[in-house]
mmCIF file of C-alpha atoms in Angstrom:
data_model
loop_
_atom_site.group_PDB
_atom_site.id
_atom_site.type_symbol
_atom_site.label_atom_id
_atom_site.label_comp_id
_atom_site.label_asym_id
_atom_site.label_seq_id
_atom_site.Cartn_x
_atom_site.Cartn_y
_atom_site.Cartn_z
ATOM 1 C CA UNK A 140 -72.543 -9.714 -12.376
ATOM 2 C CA UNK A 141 -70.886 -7.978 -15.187
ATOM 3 C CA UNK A 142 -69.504 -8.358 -18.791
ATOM 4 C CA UNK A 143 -67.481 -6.543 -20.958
ATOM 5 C CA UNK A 144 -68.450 -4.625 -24.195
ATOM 6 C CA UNK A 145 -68.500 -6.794 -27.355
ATOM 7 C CA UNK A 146 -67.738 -6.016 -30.587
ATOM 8 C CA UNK A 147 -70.559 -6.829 -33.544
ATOM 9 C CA UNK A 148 -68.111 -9.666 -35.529
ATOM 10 C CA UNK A 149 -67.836 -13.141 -36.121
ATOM 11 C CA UNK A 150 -68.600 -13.848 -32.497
ATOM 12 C CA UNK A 151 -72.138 -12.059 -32.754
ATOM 13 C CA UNK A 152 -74.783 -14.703 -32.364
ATOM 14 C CA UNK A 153 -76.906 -15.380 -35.953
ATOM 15 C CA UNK A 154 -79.972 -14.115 -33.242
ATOM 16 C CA UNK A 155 -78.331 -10.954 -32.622
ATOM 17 C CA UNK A 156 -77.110 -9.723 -35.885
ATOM 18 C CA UNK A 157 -81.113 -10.658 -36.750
ATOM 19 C CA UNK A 158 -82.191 -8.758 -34.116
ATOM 20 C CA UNK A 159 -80.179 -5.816 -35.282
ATOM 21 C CA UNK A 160 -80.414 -6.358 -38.731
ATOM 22 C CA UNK A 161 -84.057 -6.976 -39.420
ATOM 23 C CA UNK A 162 -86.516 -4.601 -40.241
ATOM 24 C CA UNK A 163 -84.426 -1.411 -39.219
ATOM 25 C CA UNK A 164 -82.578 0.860 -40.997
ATOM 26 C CA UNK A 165 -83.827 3.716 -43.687
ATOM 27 C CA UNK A 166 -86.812 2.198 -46.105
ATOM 28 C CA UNK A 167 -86.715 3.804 -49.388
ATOM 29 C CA UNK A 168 -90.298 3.200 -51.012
ATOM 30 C CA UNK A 169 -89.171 3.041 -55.017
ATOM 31 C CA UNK A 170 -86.507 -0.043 -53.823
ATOM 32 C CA UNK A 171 -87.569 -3.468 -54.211
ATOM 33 C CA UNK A 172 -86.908 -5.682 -50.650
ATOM 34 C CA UNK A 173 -85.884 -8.654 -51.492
ATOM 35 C CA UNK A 174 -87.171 -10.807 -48.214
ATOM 36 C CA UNK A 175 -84.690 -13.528 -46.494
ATOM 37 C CA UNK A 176 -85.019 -16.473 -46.799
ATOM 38 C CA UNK A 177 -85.449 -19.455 -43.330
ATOM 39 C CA UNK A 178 -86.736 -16.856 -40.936
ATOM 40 C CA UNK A 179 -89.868 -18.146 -39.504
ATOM 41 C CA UNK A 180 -91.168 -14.521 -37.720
ATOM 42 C CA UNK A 181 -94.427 -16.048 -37.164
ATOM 43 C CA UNK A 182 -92.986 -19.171 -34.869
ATOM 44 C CA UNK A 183 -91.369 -16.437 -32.811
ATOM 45 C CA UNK A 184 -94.593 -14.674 -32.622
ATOM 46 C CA UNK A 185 -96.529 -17.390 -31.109
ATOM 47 C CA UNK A 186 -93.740 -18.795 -28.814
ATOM 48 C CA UNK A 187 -93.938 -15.473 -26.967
ATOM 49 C CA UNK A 188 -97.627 -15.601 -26.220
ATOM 50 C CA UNK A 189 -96.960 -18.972 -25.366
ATOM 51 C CA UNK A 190 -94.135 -17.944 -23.016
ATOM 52 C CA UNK A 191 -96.197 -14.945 -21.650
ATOM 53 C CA UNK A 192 -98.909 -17.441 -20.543
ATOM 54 C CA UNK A 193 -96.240 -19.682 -19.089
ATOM 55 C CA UNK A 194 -94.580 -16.623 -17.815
ATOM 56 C CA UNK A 195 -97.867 -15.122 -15.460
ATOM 57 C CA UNK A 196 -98.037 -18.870 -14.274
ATOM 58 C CA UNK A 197 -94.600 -18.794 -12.426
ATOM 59 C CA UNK A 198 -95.075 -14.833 -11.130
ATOM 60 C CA UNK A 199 -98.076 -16.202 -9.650
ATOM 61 C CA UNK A 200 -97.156 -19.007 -7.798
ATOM 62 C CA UNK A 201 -93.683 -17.058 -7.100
ATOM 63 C CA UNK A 202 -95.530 -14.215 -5.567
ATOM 64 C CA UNK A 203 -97.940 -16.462 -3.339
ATOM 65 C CA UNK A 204 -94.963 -17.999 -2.185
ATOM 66 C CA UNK A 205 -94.085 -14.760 -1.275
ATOM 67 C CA UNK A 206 -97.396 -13.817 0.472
ATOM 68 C CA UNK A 207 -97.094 -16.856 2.711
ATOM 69 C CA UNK A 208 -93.777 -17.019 3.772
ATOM 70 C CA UNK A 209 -94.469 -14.611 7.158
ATOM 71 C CA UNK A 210 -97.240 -16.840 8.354
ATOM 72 C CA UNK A 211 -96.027 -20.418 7.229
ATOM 73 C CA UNK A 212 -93.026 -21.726 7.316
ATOM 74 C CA UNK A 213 -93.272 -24.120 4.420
ATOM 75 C CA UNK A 214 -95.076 -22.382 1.613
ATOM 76 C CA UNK A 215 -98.416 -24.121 0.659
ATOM 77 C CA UNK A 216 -100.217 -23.319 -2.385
ATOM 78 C CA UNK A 217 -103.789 -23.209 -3.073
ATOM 79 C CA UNK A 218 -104.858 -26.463 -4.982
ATOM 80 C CA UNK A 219 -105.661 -24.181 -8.137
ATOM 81 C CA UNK A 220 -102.473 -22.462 -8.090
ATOM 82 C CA UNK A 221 -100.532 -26.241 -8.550
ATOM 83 C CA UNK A 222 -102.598 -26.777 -11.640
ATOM 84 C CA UNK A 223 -104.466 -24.181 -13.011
ATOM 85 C CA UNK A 224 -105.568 -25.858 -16.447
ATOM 86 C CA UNK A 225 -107.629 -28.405 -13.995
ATOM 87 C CA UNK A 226 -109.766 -25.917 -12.979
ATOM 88 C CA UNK A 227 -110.929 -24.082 -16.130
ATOM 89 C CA UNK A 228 -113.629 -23.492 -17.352
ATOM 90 C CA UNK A 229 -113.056 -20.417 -14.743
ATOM 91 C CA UNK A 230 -114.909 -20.042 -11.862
ATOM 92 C CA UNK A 231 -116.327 -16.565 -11.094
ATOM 93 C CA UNK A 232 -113.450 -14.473 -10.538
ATOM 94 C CA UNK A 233 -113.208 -11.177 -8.775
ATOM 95 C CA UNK A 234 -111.982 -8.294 -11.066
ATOM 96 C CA UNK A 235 -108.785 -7.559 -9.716
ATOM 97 C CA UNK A 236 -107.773 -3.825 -8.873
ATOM 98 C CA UNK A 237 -105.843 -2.126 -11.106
ATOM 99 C CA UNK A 238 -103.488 0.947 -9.823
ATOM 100 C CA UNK B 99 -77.157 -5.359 -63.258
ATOM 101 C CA UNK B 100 -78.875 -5.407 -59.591
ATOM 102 C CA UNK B 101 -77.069 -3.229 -56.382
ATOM 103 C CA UNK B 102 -77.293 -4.093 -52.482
ATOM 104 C CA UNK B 103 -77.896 -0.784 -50.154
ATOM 105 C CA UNK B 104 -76.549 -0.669 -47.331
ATOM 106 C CA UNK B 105 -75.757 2.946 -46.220
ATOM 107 C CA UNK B 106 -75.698 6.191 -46.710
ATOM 108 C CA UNK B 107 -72.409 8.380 -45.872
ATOM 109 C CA UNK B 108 -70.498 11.594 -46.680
ATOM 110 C CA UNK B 109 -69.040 11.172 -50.519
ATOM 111 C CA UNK B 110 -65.707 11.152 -49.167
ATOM 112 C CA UNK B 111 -66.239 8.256 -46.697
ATOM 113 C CA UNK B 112 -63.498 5.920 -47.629
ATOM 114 C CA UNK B 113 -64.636 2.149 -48.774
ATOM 115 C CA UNK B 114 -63.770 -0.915 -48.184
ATOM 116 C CA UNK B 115 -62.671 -3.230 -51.157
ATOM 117 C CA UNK B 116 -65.887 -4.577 -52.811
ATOM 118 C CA UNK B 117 -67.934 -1.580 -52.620
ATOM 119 C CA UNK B 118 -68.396 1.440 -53.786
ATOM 120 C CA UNK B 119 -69.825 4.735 -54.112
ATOM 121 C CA UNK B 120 -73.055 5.910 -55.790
ATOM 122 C CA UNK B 121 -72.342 9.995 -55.323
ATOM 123 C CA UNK B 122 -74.813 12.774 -55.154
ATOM 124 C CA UNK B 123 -72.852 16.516 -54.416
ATOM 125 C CA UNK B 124 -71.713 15.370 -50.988
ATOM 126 C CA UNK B 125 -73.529 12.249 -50.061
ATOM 127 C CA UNK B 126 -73.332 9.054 -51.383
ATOM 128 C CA UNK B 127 -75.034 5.590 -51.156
ATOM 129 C CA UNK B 128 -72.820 2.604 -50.724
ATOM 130 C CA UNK B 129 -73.669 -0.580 -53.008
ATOM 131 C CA UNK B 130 -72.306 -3.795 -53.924
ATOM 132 C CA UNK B 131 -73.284 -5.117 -57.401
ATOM 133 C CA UNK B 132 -75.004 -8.012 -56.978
ATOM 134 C CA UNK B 133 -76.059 -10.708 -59.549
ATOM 135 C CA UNK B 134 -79.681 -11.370 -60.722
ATOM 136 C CA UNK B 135 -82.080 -13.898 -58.996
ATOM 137 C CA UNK B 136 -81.063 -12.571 -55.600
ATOM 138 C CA UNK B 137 -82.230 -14.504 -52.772
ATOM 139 C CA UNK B 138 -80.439 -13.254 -49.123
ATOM 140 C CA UNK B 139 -79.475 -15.916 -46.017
ATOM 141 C CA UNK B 140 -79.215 -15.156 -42.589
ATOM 142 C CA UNK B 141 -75.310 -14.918 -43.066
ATOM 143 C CA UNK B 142 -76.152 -12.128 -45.449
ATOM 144 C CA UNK B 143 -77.357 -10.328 -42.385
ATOM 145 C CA UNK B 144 -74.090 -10.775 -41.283
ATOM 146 C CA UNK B 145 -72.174 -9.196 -43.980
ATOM 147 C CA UNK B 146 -74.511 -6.798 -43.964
ATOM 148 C CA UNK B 147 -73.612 -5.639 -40.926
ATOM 149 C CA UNK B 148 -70.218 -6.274 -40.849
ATOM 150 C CA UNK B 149 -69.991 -3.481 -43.858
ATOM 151 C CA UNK B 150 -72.100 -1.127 -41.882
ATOM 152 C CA UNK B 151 -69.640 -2.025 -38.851
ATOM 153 C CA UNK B 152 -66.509 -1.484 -40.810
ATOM 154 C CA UNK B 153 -68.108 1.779 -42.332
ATOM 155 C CA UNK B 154 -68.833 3.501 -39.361
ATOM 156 C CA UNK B 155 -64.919 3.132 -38.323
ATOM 157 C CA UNK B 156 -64.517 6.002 -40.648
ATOM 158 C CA UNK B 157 -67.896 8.319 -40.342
ATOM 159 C CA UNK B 158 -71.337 8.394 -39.913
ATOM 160 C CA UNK B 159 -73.383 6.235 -41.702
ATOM 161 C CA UNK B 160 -77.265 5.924 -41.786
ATOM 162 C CA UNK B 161 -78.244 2.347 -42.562
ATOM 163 C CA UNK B 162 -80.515 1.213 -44.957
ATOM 164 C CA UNK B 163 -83.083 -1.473 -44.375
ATOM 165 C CA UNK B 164 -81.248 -5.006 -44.853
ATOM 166 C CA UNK B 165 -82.705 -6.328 -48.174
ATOM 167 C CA UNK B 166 -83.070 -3.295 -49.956
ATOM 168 C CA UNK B 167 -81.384 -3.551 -53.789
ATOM 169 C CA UNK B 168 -82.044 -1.109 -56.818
ATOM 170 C CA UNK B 169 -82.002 -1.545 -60.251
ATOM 171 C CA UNK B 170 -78.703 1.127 -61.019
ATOM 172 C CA UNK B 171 -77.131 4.093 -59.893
ATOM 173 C CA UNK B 172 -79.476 6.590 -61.506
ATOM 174 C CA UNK B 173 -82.477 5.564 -59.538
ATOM 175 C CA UNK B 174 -80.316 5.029 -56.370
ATOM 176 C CA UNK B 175 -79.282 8.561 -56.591
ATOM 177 C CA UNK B 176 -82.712 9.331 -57.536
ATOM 178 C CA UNK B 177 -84.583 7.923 -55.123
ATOM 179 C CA UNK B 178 -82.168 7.797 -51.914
ATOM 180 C CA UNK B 179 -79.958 11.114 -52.384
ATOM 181 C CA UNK B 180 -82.057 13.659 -54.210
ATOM 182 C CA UNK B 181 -85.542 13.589 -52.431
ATOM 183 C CA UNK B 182 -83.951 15.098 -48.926
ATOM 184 C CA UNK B 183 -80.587 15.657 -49.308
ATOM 185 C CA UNK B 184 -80.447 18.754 -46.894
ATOM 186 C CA UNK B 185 -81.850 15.897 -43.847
ATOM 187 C CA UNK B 186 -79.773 13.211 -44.892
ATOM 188 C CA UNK B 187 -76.892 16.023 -44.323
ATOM 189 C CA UNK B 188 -78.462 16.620 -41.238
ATOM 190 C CA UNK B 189 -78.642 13.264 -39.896
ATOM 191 C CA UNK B 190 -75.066 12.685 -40.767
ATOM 192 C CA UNK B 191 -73.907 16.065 -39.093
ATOM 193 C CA UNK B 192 -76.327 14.738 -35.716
ATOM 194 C CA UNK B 193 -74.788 11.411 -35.570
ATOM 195 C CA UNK B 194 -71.125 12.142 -36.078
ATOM 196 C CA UNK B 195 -69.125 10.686 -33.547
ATOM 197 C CA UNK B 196 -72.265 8.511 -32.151
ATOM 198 C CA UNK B 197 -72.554 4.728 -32.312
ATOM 199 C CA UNK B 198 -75.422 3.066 -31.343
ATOM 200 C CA UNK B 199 -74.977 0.381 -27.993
ATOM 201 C CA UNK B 200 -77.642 -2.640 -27.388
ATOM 202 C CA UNK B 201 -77.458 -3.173 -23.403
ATOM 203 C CA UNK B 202 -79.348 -6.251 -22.403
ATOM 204 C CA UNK B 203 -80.189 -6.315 -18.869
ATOM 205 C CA UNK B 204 -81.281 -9.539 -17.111
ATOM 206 C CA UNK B 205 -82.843 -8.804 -13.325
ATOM 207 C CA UNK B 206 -82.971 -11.859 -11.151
ATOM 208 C CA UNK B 207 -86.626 -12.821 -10.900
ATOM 209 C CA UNK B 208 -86.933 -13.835 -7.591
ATOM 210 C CA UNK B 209 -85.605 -10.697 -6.355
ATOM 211 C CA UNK B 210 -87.820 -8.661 -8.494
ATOM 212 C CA UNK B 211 -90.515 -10.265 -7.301
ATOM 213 C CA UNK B 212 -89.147 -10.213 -3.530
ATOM 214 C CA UNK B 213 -89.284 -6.317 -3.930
ATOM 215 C CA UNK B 214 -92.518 -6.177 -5.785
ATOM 216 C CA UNK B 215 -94.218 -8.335 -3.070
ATOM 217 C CA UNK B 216 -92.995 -5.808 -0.456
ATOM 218 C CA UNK B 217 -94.226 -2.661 -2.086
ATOM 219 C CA UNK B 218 -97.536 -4.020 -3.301
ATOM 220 C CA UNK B 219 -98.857 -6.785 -0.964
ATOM 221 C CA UNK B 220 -102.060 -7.561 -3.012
ATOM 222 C CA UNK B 221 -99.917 -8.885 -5.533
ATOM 223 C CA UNK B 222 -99.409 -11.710 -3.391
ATOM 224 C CA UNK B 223 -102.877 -12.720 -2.605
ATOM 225 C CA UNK B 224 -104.185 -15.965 -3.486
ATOM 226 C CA UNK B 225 -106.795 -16.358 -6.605
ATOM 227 C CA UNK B 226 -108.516 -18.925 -8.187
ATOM 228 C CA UNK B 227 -109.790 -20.020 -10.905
ATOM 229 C CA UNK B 228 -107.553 -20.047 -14.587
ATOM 230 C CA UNK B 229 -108.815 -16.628 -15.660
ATOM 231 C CA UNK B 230 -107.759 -14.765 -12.275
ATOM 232 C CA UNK B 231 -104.800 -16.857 -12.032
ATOM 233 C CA UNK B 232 -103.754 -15.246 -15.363
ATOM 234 C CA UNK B 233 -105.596 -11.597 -14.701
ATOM 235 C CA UNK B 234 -103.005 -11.561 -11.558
ATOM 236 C CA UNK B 235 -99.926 -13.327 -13.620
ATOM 237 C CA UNK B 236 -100.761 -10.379 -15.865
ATOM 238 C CA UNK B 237 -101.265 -7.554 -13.126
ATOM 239 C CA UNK B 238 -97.608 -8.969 -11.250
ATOM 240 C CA UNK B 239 -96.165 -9.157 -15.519
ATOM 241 C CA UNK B 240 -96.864 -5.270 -15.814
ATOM 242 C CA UNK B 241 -95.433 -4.604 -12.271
ATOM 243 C CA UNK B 242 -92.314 -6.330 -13.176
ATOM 244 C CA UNK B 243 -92.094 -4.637 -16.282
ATOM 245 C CA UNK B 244 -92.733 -1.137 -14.786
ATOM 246 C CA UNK B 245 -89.908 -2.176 -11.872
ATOM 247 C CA UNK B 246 -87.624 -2.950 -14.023
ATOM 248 C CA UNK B 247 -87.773 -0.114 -16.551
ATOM 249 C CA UNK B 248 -87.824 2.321 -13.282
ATOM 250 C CA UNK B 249 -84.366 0.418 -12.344
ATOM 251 C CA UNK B 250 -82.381 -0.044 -15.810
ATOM 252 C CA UNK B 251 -83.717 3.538 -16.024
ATOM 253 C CA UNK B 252 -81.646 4.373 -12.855
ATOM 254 C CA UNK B 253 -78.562 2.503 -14.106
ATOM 255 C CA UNK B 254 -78.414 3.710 -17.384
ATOM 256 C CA UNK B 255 -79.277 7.347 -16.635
ATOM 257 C CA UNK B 256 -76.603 9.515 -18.066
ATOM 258 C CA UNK B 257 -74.475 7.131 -20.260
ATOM 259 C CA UNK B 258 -76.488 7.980 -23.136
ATOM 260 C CA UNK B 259 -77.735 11.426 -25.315
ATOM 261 C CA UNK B 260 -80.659 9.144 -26.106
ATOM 262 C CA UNK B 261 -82.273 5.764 -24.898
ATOM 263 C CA UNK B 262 -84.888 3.545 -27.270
ATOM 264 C CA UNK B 263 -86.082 0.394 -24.924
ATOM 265 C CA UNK B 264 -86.298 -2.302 -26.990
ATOM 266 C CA UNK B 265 -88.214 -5.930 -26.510
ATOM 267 C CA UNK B 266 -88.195 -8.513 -24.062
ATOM 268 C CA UNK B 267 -86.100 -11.486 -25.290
ATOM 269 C CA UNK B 268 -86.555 -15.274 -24.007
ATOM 270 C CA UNK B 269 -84.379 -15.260 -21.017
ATOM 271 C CA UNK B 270 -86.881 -12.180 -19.589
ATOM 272 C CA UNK B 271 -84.426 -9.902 -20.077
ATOM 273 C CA UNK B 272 -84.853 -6.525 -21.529
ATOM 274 C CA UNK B 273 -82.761 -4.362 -24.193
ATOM 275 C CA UNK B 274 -82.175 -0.718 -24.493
ATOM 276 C CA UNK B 275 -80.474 1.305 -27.691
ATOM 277 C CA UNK B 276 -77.914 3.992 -26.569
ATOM 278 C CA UNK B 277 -76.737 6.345 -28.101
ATOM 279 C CA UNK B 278 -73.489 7.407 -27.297
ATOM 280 C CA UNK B 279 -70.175 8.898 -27.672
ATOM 281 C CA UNK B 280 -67.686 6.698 -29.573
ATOM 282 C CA UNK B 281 -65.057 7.460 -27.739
ATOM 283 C CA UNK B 282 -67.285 7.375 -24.422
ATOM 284 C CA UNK B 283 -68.165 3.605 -24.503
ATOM 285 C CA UNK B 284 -66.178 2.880 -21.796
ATOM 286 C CA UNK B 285 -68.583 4.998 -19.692
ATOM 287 C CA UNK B 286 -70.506 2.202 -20.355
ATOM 288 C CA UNK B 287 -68.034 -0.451 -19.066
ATOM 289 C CA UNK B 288 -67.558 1.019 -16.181
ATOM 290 C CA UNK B 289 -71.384 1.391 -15.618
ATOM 291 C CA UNK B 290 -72.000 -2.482 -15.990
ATOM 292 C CA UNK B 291 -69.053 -3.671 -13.526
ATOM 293 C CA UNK B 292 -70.730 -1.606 -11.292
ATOM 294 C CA UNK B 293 -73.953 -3.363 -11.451
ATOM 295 C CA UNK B 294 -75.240 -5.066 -8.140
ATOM 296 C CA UNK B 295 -75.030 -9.040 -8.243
ATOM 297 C CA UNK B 296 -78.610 -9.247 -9.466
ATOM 298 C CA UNK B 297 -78.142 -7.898 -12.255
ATOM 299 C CA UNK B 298 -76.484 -9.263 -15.645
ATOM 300 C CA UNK B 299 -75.333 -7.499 -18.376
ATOM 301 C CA UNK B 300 -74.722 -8.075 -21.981
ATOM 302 C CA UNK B 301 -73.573 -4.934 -24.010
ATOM 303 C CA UNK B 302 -72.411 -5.047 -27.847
ATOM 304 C CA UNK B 303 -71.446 -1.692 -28.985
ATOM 305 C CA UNK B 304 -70.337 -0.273 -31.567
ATOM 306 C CA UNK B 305 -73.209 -0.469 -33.794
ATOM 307 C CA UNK B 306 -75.319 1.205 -36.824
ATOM 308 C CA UNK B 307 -77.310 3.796 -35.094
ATOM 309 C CA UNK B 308 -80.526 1.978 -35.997
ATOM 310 C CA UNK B 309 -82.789 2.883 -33.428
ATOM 311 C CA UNK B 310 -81.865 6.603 -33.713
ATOM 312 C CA UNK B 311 -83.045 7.517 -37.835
ATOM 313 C CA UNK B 312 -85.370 10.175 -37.170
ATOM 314 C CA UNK B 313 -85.791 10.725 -40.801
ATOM 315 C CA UNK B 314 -87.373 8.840 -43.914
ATOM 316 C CA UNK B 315 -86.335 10.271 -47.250
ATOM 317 C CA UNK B 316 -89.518 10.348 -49.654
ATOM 318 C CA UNK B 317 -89.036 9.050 -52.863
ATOM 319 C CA UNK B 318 -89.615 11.834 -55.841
ATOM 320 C CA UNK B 319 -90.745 9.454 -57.523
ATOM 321 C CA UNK B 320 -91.601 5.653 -58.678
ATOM 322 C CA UNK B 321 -92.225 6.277 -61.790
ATOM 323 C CA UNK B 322 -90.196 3.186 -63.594
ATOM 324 C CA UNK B 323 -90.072 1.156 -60.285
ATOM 325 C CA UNK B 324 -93.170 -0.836 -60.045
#
């Protein structure tokens, strides 16, 4: 899949010129920042460790798929893996290896 | 009388109408007067950057932070030019003919995780249990991370004098700074149609080299500016 090279301009998404824009560039201590106004940083914040959560969910599943598909031919999950939330508070869990 | 920062260049950068010139020697500060009670939008970010855009047609410019404003020349040139001018001529001399370029690479999960669960099979083991299910969501998170930087690694490798990897956005994706030759971009067009089908690519180039300032001018002073 490709794209070609676009130019910062009108057609930049608001997201992107934030992303660029915000908190970069040279700080010079004596100078007064005057802060912007209607960016909610903190929303962001806690949407990612929302989406992170969300995120491990569907590798998890994704990769026992994965696992199974050589010995089954339709992929079955583990009851727990369908909904995890039903089964907390956790069982005992083996520490998984770490390479 | 209050002035917007937005750059620092060579003192015979040429402007664009509506700004000018705060001059030390050789460098100078661009600034826009602004009025008092300022208060900045989103779409401020955008003209913000728009200047630094149209700037950098012309020469290098380091950027200042997006918000910055001081109270008159004097303590602009004060407090931006005189502290380090002999970097600040540095920096300009480093990044002439560079322009930064944000490369936003989206890998196909499934096949990501297709080649993850062939080079580490315990990733695909079951678990149980909320805490392990997340332990191994996090284990396979880290592993996709590490693939992926490994592989954009591999693609970008040699388009750029210098690489910053940036965050993760939404989609999963991930974003890289490059610095690179103006004149060279297309090095990185041809790079990205040559990307395999599970990969997409989102480039916007040219831009402020903002992930490439190695170098924070100290103040003198702040005496007058509390």
């Amino acid at each position: 899949m490709t794209s070609v090279i676009q130019s910062p301009g009108g057609s930049t998404s608001l997201a992107d010129v934030l992303n660029i824009v915000l908190d970069k560039g040279i700080v010079i201590d004596a100078f007064v920042r005057v802060s912007v106004i209607g960016i909610e940083l903190l929303t962001i914040e806690a949407r990612i460790v929302i989406a992170s959560v969300d995120t491990y969910i569907r590798y998890v599943e994704a990769m026992q798929q994965l696992g199974a598909l050589p010995r089954r031919s339709t992929p079955a999950l583990p009851a727990a893996m369908v909904s995890p939330v039903a089964v907390y508070p956790q069982q005992p869990a083996p520490p998984v290896a770490t390479t | 009388m209050t002035l917007a920062l937005y750059g620092i260049v060579r003192a015979d950068h040429p402007l664009p109408a509506g700004l000018r010139a705060v001059v030390l020697a050789d460098l100078a500060v661009v600034v826009s007067d602004l009025g008092s009670g300022v208060e900045l939008t989103a779409e401020d970010a955008r003209s913000h950057l728009d200047v630094l855009c149209a700037l950098m047609a012309d020469g290098p410019v380091l950027p200042l932070r997006f918000g910055s404003v001081g109270p008159d020349d004097d303590s602009v040139r004060d407090n931006a030019l005189r502290p380090d001018p002999e970097g600040l001529r540095l920096a300009l001399d480093r990044l002439t003919g560079l322009v930064e370029a944000r490369v936003h690479l989206t890998f196909d999960e499934t096949a990501v995780l297709a080649a993850l669960a062939d080079a580490r099979p315990t990733l695909t083991r079951p678990v149980t249990g909320f805490e392990a299910t997340i332990e191994q969501g996090r284990q396979i998170a880290d592993q996709v991370r590490a693939w992926i930087d490994q592989r954009a690694g591999e693609l970008l490798a040699g388009l750029a004098t210098e690489t910053v990897a940036l965050g993760e956005s939404d989609d999963g994706g991930r974003s890289w700074a490059l610095l690179v030759r103006a004149n060279q971009l297309d090095r990185i067009t041809t790079a990205v149609e040559a990307l395999p089908d599970t990969v997409t690519a989102r480039v916007l180039a040219p831009l402020p080299p903002y992930n490439f300032l190695s170098l924070r001018p100290k103040p003198a002073s702040r005496w007058g500016f509390g």
